[in-house]
Coordinates of C-alpha atoms in Angstrom, one line a residue:
X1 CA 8.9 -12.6 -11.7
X2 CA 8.0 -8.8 -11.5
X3 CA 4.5 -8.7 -9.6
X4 CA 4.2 -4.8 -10.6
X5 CA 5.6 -3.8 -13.9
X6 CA 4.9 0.0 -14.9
X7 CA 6.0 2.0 -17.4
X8 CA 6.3 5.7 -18.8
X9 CA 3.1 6.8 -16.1
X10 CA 1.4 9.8 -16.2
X11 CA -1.4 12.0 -14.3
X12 CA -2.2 15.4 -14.4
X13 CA -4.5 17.5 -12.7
X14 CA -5.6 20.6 -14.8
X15 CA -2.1 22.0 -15.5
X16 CA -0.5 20.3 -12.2
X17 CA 1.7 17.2 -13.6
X18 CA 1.6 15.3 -10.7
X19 CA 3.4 12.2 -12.7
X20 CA 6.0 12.7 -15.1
X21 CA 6.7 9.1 -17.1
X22 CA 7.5 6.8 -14.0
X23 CA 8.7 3.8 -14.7
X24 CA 9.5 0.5 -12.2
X25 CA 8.7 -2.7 -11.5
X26 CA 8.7 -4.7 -8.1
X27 CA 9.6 -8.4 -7.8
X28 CA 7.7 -11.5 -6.0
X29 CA 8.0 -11.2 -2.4
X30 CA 10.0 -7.7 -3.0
X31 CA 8.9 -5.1 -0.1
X32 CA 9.7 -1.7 -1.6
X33 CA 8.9 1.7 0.3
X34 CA 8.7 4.9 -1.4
X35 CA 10.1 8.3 0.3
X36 CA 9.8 11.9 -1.0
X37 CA 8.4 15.7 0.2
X38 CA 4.6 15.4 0.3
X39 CA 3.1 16.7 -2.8
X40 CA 5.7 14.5 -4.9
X41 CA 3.4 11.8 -6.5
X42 CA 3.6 9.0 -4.2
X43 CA -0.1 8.7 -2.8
X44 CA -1.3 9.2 -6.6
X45 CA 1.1 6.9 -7.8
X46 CA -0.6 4.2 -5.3
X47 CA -3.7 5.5 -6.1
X48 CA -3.4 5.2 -9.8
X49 CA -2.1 1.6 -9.5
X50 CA -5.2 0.7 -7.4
X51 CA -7.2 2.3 -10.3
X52 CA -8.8 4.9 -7.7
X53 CA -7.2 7.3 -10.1
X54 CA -7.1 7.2 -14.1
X55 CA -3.9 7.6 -15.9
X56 CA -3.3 10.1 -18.7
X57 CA -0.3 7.7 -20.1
X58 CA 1.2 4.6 -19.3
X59 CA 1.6 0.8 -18.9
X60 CA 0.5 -0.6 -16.0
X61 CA 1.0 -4.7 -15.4
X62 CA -0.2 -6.1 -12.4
X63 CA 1.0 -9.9 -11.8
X64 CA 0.9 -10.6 -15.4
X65 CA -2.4 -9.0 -16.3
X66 CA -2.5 -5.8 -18.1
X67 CA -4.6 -2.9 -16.3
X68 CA -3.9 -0.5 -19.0
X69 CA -1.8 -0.4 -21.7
X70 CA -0.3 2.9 -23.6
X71 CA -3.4 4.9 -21.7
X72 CA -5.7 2.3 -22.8
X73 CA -7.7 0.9 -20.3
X74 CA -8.8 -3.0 -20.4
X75 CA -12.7 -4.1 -21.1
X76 CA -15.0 -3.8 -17.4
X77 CA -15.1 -7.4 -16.9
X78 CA -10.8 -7.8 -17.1
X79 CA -10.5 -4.2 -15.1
X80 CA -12.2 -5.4 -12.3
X81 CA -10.0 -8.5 -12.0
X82 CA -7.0 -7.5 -12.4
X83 CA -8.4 -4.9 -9.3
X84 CA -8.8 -7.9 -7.0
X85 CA -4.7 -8.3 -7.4
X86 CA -4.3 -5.6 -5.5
X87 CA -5.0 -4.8 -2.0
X88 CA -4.2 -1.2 -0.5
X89 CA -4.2 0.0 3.3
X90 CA -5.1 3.5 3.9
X91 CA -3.6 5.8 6.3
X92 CA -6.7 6.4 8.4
X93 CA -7.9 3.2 8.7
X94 CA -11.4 3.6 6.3
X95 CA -13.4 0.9 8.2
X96 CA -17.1 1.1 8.6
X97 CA -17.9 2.2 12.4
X98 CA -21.4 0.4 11.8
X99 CA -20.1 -3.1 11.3
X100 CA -18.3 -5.3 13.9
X101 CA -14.7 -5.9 13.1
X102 CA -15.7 -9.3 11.6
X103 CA -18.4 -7.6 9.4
X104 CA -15.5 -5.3 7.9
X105 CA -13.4 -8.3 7.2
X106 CA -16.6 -10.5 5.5
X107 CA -18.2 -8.0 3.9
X108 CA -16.1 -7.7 0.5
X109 CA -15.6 -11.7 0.4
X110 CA -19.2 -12.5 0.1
X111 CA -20.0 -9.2 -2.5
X112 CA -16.9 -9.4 -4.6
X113 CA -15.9 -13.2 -4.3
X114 CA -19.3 -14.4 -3.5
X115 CA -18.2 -16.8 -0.8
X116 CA -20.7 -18.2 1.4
X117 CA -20.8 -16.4 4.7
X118 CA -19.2 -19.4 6.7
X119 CA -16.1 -18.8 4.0
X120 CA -15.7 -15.5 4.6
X121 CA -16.0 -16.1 8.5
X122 CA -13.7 -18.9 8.3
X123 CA -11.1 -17.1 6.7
X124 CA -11.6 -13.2 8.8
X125 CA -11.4 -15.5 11.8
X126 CA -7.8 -17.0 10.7
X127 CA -6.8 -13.8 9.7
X128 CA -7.7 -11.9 12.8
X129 CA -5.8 -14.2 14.5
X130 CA -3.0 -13.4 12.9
X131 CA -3.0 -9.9 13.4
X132 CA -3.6 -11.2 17.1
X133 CA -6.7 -9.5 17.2
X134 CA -9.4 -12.8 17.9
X135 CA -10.6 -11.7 20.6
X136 CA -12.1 -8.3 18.9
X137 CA -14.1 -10.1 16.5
X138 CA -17.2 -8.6 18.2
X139 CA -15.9 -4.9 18.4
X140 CA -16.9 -1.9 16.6
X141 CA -13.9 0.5 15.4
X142 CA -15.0 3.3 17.6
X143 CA -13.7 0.8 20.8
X144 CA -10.4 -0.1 19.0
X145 CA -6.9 1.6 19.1
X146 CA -5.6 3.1 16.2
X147 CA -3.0 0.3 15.6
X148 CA -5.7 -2.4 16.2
X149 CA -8.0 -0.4 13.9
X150 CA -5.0 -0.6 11.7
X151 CA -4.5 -4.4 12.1
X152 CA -8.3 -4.7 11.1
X153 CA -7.6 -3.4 7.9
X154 CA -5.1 -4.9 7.4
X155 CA -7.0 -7.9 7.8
X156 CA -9.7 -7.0 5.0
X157 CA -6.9 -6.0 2.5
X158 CA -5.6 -9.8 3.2
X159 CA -8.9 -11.4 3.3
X160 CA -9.1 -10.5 -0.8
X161 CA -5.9 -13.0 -1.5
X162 CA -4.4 -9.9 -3.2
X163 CA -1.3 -10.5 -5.3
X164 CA 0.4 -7.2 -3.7
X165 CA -0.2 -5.5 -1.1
X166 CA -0.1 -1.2 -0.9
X167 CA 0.5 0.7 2.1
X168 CA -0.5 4.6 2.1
X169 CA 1.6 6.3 5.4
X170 CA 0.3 3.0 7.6
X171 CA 1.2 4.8 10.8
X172 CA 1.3 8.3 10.0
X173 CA -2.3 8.6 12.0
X174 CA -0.9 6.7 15.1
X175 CA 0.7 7.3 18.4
X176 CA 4.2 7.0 17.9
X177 CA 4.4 3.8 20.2
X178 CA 1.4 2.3 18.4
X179 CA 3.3 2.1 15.4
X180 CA 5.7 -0.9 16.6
X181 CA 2.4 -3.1 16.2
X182 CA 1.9 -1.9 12.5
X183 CA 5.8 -3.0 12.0
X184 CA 5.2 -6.1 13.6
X185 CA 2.3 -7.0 11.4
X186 CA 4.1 -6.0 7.9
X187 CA 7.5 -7.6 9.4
X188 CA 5.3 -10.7 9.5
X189 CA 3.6 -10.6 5.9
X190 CA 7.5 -9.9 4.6
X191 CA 8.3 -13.2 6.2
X192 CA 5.7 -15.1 4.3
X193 CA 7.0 -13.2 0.9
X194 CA 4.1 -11.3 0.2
X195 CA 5.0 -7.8 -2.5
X196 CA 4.0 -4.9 -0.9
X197 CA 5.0 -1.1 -1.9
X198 CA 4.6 1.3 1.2
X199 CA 4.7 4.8 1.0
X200 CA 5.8 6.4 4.2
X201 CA 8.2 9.3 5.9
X202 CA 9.0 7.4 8.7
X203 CA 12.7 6.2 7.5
X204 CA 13.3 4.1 10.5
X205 CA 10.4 1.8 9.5
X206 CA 11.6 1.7 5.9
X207 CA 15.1 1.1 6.5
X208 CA 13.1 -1.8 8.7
X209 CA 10.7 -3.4 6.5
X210 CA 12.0 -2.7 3.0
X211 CA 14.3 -4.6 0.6
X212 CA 14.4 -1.4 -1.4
X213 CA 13.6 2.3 -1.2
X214 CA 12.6 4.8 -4.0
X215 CA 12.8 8.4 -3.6
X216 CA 10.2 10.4 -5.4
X217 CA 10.1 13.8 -6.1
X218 CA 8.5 16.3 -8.8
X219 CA 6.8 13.3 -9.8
X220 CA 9.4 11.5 -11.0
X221 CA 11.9 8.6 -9.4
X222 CA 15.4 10.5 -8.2
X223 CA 17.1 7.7 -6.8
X224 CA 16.5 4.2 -5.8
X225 CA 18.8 1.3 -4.2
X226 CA 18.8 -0.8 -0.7
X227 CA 16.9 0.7 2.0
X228 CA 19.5 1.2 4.3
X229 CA 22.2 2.2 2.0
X230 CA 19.8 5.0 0.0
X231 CA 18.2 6.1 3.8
X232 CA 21.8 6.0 4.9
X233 CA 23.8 7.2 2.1
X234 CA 22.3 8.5 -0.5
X235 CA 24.2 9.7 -3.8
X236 CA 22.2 12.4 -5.1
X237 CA 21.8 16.0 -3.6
X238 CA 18.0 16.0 -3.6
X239 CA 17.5 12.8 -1.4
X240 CA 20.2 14.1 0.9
X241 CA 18.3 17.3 1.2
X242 CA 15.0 15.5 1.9
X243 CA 17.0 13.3 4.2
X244 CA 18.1 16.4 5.9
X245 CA 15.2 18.4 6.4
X246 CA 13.2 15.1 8.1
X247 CA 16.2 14.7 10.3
X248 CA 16.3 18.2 11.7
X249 CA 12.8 18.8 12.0

């Protein structure tokens, strides 16, 4: 069963086409990462998904559910469930520094699924632990690493029982040796087959944690295959090139 499908996407800014008909679709349990030069579409291309953005064209089908369909957006009340399918992890962590880590992780479960607060507690509690991170219940971000501060939200993506789970650059804001726990913590959600799509430039973390890579550039898919067999040996000039350049700089 395809947990993402989307078809002939598009998004432009002013005269900037930042999304040029992209079409794919990711499977149950299917972790796919998607590579590419920054500016190439990939962090609108979440962001669309997650309906932070609005598309100019496409289909987008999130486990079953139509978000939008030929451009067409569905009624409020549908929108904003199909929006609880999906959970996305930003880059720098966007946790409120004036809640306690188990505040972060409650807060949305008693707002948008209106579970009591002994619920919510119940389940940020579980999760925590598995992020091993029970201890820090108590803790304000400001006291946190960045890869426990990226654990945390982790955590409060989880804590939604999204369908799918997206990744923007995880551990582009940490220490290089901080991002082993991030790796750790998606190893561990691949293992209990849960989709995610990560976008990243670290190829040593996608050839890691990802049944399949895209390459994106221009706003549209170049190449896609196995992670290590694209990251290792990829058939068309332009991912080489990309390839290339991240190797040597």
């Amino acid at each position: 069963m395809d947990v993402i499908q989307v078809e002939g996407l598009s998004k432009s800014f002013g005269n900037l086409r930042v999304l040029r008909q992209v079409s794919f679709t990711v499977a149950q349990g299917e972790v796919v990462a998607i590579i590419g030069p920054s500016g190439s579409g990939k962090s609108t291309l979440l962001r669309a998904i997650t309906h932070l953005e609005l598309i100019d064209q496409g289909t987008i089908i999130l486990a079953g559910s139509v978000m939008v369909k030929d451009g067409v957006y569905a009624p409020g009340p549908v929108l904003r469930q199909v929006c609880l399918k999906v959970g996305l992890v930003f880059q720098n962590f966007n946790l409120f520094p004036h809640f306690s880590v188990l505040r972060n992780i409650t807060e949305a479960q008693v707002r948008v699924l209106h579970r009591t607060k002994g619920e919510a507690e119940a389940r940020a509690r579980n999760l925590l632990e598995k992020m091993g991170l029970s201890e820090k219940a108590g803790a304000y971000p400001c006291s946190l690493s960045g890869g426990q501060q990226q654990r945390v939200s982790i955590a409060r993506a989880l804590a939604l029982d999204p369908e799918v789970i997206f990744f923007d650059e995880p551990t582009s804001a940490l220490d290089p040796e901080l991002t082993g726990e991030i790796l750790r913590a998606i190893r561990a959600l691949a293992a209990e087959n849960m989709t995610m799509l990560i976008v990243t430039h670290e190829m040593n973390f996608a050839r890691e944690v990802a049944d399949r890579v895209l390459f994106m550039d221009g706003g549209v898919f170049i190449e896609s295959g196995p992670a290590e067999e694209l990251i290792d040996h990829p058939q068309q000039e332009r991912t080489r090139a990309f390839l290339k350049r991240l190797n040597s700089s």
